[in-house]
């Protein structure tokens, strides 16, 4: 009962809907990948910090923010060494391993670790290497506050 013009308009509108949905899905996937790649080095740094840098010794009083124990209060609430490691790890992954915006695989490491796996490993290694420099004093302010060894 529809004429060719009406069916053409309906078809065009349906194509626009599908195209818009595909664009939203594609953008959502890219945001998801980018957010995963920024969280991955944080996870790597947490593991490296606990196992390698602090050697499984934490100040519980400082961890629970008890009065007078502020070993884990960093500059403006941010661990600047950790932020630098996150930025460097993410940029290294995007520039040399995998670009999530274009989907381009730039290294064979992607096939072994994936983008976020490499990011986590590299972030942890960077954080550990930073602990071998004079930055260690900034990173380990809780050493005087340890009660249980």
PDB file of C-alpha atoms in Angstrom:
ATOM      1  CA  UNK A   1       0.000   0.000   0.000  1.00  0.00           C
ATOM      2  CA  UNK A   2       3.032   2.331   0.295  1.00  0.00           C
ATOM      3  CA  UNK A   3       4.464   4.112  -2.702  1.00  0.00           C
ATOM      4  CA  UNK A   4       8.123   3.879  -3.649  1.00  0.00           C
ATOM      5  CA  UNK A   5       8.840   7.260  -2.052  1.00  0.00           C
ATOM      6  CA  UNK A   6       7.375   6.273   1.310  1.00  0.00           C
ATOM      7  CA  UNK A   7       9.269   2.969   1.343  1.00  0.00           C
ATOM      8  CA  UNK A   8      12.477   4.778   0.380  1.00  0.00           C
ATOM      9  CA  UNK A   9      12.073   7.272   3.227  1.00  0.00           C
ATOM     10  CA  UNK A  10      11.364   4.457   5.716  1.00  0.00           C
ATOM     11  CA  UNK A  11      14.394   2.524   4.470  1.00  0.00           C
ATOM     12  CA  UNK A  12      16.605   5.616   4.757  1.00  0.00           C
ATOM     13  CA  UNK A  13      15.381   6.308   8.317  1.00  0.00           C
ATOM     14  CA  UNK A  14      16.022   2.696   9.301  1.00  0.00           C
ATOM     15  CA  UNK A  15      19.546   2.923   7.820  1.00  0.00           C
ATOM     16  CA  UNK A  16      20.209   6.091   9.833  1.00  0.00           C
ATOM     17  CA  UNK A  17      19.047   4.350  13.023  1.00  0.00           C
ATOM     18  CA  UNK A  18      21.287   1.349  12.457  1.00  0.00           C
ATOM     19  CA  UNK A  19      24.186   3.575  11.531  1.00  0.00           C
ATOM     20  CA  UNK A  20      23.697   5.668  14.681  1.00  0.00           C
ATOM     21  CA  UNK A  21      23.471   2.548  16.857  1.00  0.00           C
ATOM     22  CA  UNK A  22      26.635   1.172  15.268  1.00  0.00           C
ATOM     23  CA  UNK A  23      28.418   4.451  15.944  1.00  0.00           C
ATOM     24  CA  UNK A  24      27.333   4.451  19.590  1.00  0.00           C
ATOM     25  CA  UNK A  25      28.394   0.829  19.991  1.00  0.00           C
ATOM     26  CA  UNK A  26      31.748   1.538  18.376  1.00  0.00           C
ATOM     27  CA  UNK A  27      32.336   4.602  20.558  1.00  0.00           C
ATOM     28  CA  UNK A  28      31.328   2.647  23.665  1.00  0.00           C
ATOM     29  CA  UNK A  29      33.781  -0.106  22.834  1.00  0.00           C
ATOM     30  CA  UNK A  30      36.589   2.406  22.328  1.00  0.00           C
ATOM     31  CA  UNK A  31      35.846   4.133  25.634  1.00  0.00           C
ATOM     32  CA  UNK A  32      35.773   0.734  27.330  1.00  0.00           C
ATOM     33  CA  UNK A  33      39.136  -0.246  25.853  1.00  0.00           C
ATOM     34  CA  UNK A  34      40.733   3.093  26.750  1.00  0.00           C
ATOM     35  CA  UNK A  35      39.422   2.945  30.322  1.00  0.00           C
ATOM     36  CA  UNK A  36      40.686  -0.629  30.669  1.00  0.00           C
ATOM     37  CA  UNK A  37      44.081   0.452  29.403  1.00  0.00           C
ATOM     38  CA  UNK A  38      44.239   3.252  31.978  1.00  0.00           C
ATOM     39  CA  UNK A  39      43.195   0.991  34.880  1.00  0.00           C
ATOM     40  CA  UNK A  40      45.623  -1.788  33.927  1.00  0.00           C
ATOM     41  CA  UNK A  41      48.822   0.040  34.961  1.00  0.00           C
ATOM     42  CA  UNK A  42      47.183   0.926  38.293  1.00  0.00           C
ATOM     43  CA  UNK A  43      46.582  -2.777  38.935  1.00  0.00           C
ATOM     44  CA  UNK A  44      50.187  -3.553  37.979  1.00  0.00           C
ATOM     45  CA  UNK A  45      51.434  -0.835  40.307  1.00  0.00           C
ATOM     46  CA  UNK A  46      49.310  -2.104  43.210  1.00  0.00           C
ATOM     47  CA  UNK A  47      50.812  -5.583  42.837  1.00  0.00           C
ATOM     48  CA  UNK A  48      54.367  -4.232  42.430  1.00  0.00           C
ATOM     49  CA  UNK A  49      53.929  -1.839  45.360  1.00  0.00           C
ATOM     50  CA  UNK A  50      52.680  -4.518  47.727  1.00  0.00           C
ATOM     51  CA  UNK A  51      55.004  -7.357  46.721  1.00  0.00           C
ATOM     52  CA  UNK A  52      58.210  -5.674  45.534  1.00  0.00           C
ATOM     53  CA  UNK A  53      58.374  -2.146  46.930  1.00  0.00           C
ATOM     54  CA  UNK A  54      56.804  -2.510  50.391  1.00  0.00           C
ATOM     55  CA  UNK A  55      57.623  -6.228  50.689  1.00  0.00           C
ATOM     56  CA  UNK A  56      54.158  -6.996  52.125  1.00  0.00           C
ATOM     57  CA  UNK A  57      54.585  -4.595  55.086  1.00  0.00           C
ATOM     58  CA  UNK A  58      51.906  -1.928  55.466  1.00  0.00           C
ATOM     59  CA  UNK A  59      51.068   0.600  58.141  1.00  0.00           C
ATOM     60  CA  UNK A  60      47.514  -0.339  59.081  1.00  0.00           C
ATOM     61  CA  UNK A  61      47.000   2.821  61.112  1.00  0.00           C
ATOM     62  CA  UNK A  62      47.916   4.967  58.120  1.00  0.00           C
ATOM     63  CA  UNK A  63      45.828   2.778  55.784  1.00  0.00           C
ATOM     64  CA  UNK A  64      42.742   3.475  57.919  1.00  0.00           C
ATOM     65  CA  UNK A  65      43.615   7.190  58.271  1.00  0.00           C
ATOM     66  CA  UNK A  66      43.958   7.143  62.049  1.00  0.00           C
ATOM     67  CA  UNK A  67      44.850  10.490  63.581  1.00  0.00           C
ATOM     68  CA  UNK A  68      48.578  11.224  63.468  1.00  0.00           C
ATOM     69  CA  UNK A  69      49.320   8.523  60.885  1.00  0.00           C
ATOM     70  CA  UNK A  70      49.431  10.078  57.424  1.00  0.00           C
ATOM     71  CA  UNK A  71      52.015   7.986  55.580  1.00  0.00           C
ATOM     72  CA  UNK A  72      49.656   7.360  52.652  1.00  0.00           C
ATOM     73  CA  UNK A  73      48.506  10.962  52.181  1.00  0.00           C
ATOM     74  CA  UNK A  74      50.360  12.061  49.089  1.00  0.00           C
ATOM     75  CA  UNK A  75      50.635  15.390  47.286  1.00  0.00           C
ATOM     76  CA  UNK A  76      47.122  16.795  47.005  1.00  0.00           C
ATOM     77  CA  UNK A  77      45.753  13.284  47.510  1.00  0.00           C
ATOM     78  CA  UNK A  78      47.633  11.896  44.495  1.00  0.00           C
ATOM     79  CA  UNK A  79      50.752   9.758  44.349  1.00  0.00           C
ATOM     80  CA  UNK A  80      52.638  11.729  41.692  1.00  0.00           C
ATOM     81  CA  UNK A  81      55.023   8.862  40.965  1.00  0.00           C
ATOM     82  CA  UNK A  82      52.045   6.580  40.377  1.00  0.00           C
ATOM     83  CA  UNK A  83      50.329   9.100  38.080  1.00  0.00           C
ATOM     84  CA  UNK A  84      53.494   9.507  36.043  1.00  0.00           C
ATOM     85  CA  UNK A  85      53.791   5.715  35.701  1.00  0.00           C
ATOM     86  CA  UNK A  86      50.159   5.458  34.526  1.00  0.00           C
ATOM     87  CA  UNK A  87      50.641   8.152  31.883  1.00  0.00           C
ATOM     88  CA  UNK A  88      53.947   6.711  30.643  1.00  0.00           C
ATOM     89  CA  UNK A  89      52.584   3.143  30.524  1.00  0.00           C
ATOM     90  CA  UNK A  90      49.427   4.175  28.642  1.00  0.00           C
ATOM     91  CA  UNK A  91      51.324   6.302  26.123  1.00  0.00           C
ATOM     92  CA  UNK A  92      53.896   3.556  25.557  1.00  0.00           C
ATOM     93  CA  UNK A  93      51.166   1.005  24.946  1.00  0.00           C
ATOM     94  CA  UNK A  94      49.263   3.267  22.549  1.00  0.00           C
ATOM     95  CA  UNK A  95      52.379   4.359  20.640  1.00  0.00           C
ATOM     96  CA  UNK A  96      54.194   1.032  20.402  1.00  0.00           C
ATOM     97  CA  UNK A  97      51.826  -1.891  21.100  1.00  0.00           C
ATOM     98  CA  UNK A  98      48.153  -1.190  20.312  1.00  0.00           C
ATOM     99  CA  UNK A  99      46.133   1.872  19.359  1.00  0.00           C
ATOM    100  CA  UNK A 100      42.538   1.384  20.570  1.00  0.00           C
ATOM    101  CA  UNK A 101      41.181   4.302  18.528  1.00  0.00           C
ATOM    102  CA  UNK A 102      42.210   2.854  15.179  1.00  0.00           C
ATOM    103  CA  UNK A 103      42.399  -0.812  16.199  1.00  0.00           C
ATOM    104  CA  UNK A 104      45.944  -0.984  14.849  1.00  0.00           C
ATOM    105  CA  UNK A 105      48.227  -3.635  16.337  1.00  0.00           C
ATOM    106  CA  UNK A 106      51.731  -2.183  16.324  1.00  0.00           C
ATOM    107  CA  UNK A 107      53.702  -4.992  17.970  1.00  0.00           C
ATOM    108  CA  UNK A 108      53.662  -8.742  18.349  1.00  0.00           C
ATOM    109  CA  UNK A 109      53.560  -8.167  22.122  1.00  0.00           C
ATOM    110  CA  UNK A 110      49.842  -7.501  21.700  1.00  0.00           C
ATOM    111  CA  UNK A 111      49.317 -11.113  20.641  1.00  0.00           C
ATOM    112  CA  UNK A 112      51.006 -12.334  23.837  1.00  0.00           C
ATOM    113  CA  UNK A 113      49.814  -9.880  26.494  1.00  0.00           C
ATOM    114  CA  UNK A 114      46.930  -7.925  24.880  1.00  0.00           C
ATOM    115  CA  UNK A 115      46.933  -4.149  25.313  1.00  0.00           C
ATOM    116  CA  UNK A 116      45.858  -4.097  28.936  1.00  0.00           C
ATOM    117  CA  UNK A 117      48.117  -7.006  29.938  1.00  0.00           C
ATOM    118  CA  UNK A 118      51.175  -5.235  28.581  1.00  0.00           C
ATOM    119  CA  UNK A 119      49.962  -2.029  30.218  1.00  0.00           C
ATOM    120  CA  UNK A 120      49.660  -3.691  33.645  1.00  0.00           C
ATOM    121  CA  UNK A 121      53.055  -5.362  33.388  1.00  0.00           C
ATOM    122  CA  UNK A 122      54.788  -2.220  32.130  1.00  0.00           C
ATOM    123  CA  UNK A 123      53.108  -0.004  34.761  1.00  0.00           C
ATOM    124  CA  UNK A 124      54.238  -2.351  37.537  1.00  0.00           C
ATOM    125  CA  UNK A 125      57.792  -2.517  36.220  1.00  0.00           C
ATOM    126  CA  UNK A 126      57.952   1.281  35.903  1.00  0.00           C
ATOM    127  CA  UNK A 127      56.724   1.721  39.469  1.00  0.00           C
ATOM    128  CA  UNK A 128      59.254  -0.792  40.761  1.00  0.00           C
ATOM    129  CA  UNK A 129      62.065   0.932  38.812  1.00  0.00           C
ATOM    130  CA  UNK A 130      60.981   4.279  40.288  1.00  0.00           C
ATOM    131  CA  UNK A 131      61.354   2.742  43.756  1.00  0.00           C
ATOM    132  CA  UNK A 132      65.046   2.097  43.008  1.00  0.00           C
ATOM    133  CA  UNK A 133      65.687   5.833  42.516  1.00  0.00           C
ATOM    134  CA  UNK A 134      65.704   8.656  45.086  1.00  0.00           C
ATOM    135  CA  UNK A 135      61.897   8.722  44.660  1.00  0.00           C
ATOM    136  CA  UNK A 136      61.837   5.790  47.080  1.00  0.00           C
ATOM    137  CA  UNK A 137      61.762   8.221  50.007  1.00  0.00           C
ATOM    138  CA  UNK A 138      58.527   9.733  48.640  1.00  0.00           C
ATOM    139  CA  UNK A 139      57.023   6.309  47.970  1.00  0.00           C
ATOM    140  CA  UNK A 140      57.938   4.689  51.319  1.00  0.00           C
ATOM    141  CA  UNK A 141      56.977   7.254  53.932  1.00  0.00           C
ATOM    142  CA  UNK A 142      55.306   4.523  55.998  1.00  0.00           C
ATOM    143  CA  UNK A 143      58.535   2.801  57.072  1.00  0.00           C
ATOM    144  CA  UNK A 144      58.690   4.754  60.354  1.00  0.00           C
ATOM    145  CA  UNK A 145      55.057   3.931  61.132  1.00  0.00           C
ATOM    146  CA  UNK A 146      55.276   0.131  60.983  1.00  0.00           C
ATOM    147  CA  UNK A 147      54.360  -1.653  64.202  1.00  0.00           C
ATOM    148  CA  UNK A 148      53.752  -5.228  63.026  1.00  0.00           C
ATOM    149  CA  UNK A 149      56.545  -6.687  60.941  1.00  0.00           C
TER     150      UNK A 149
END
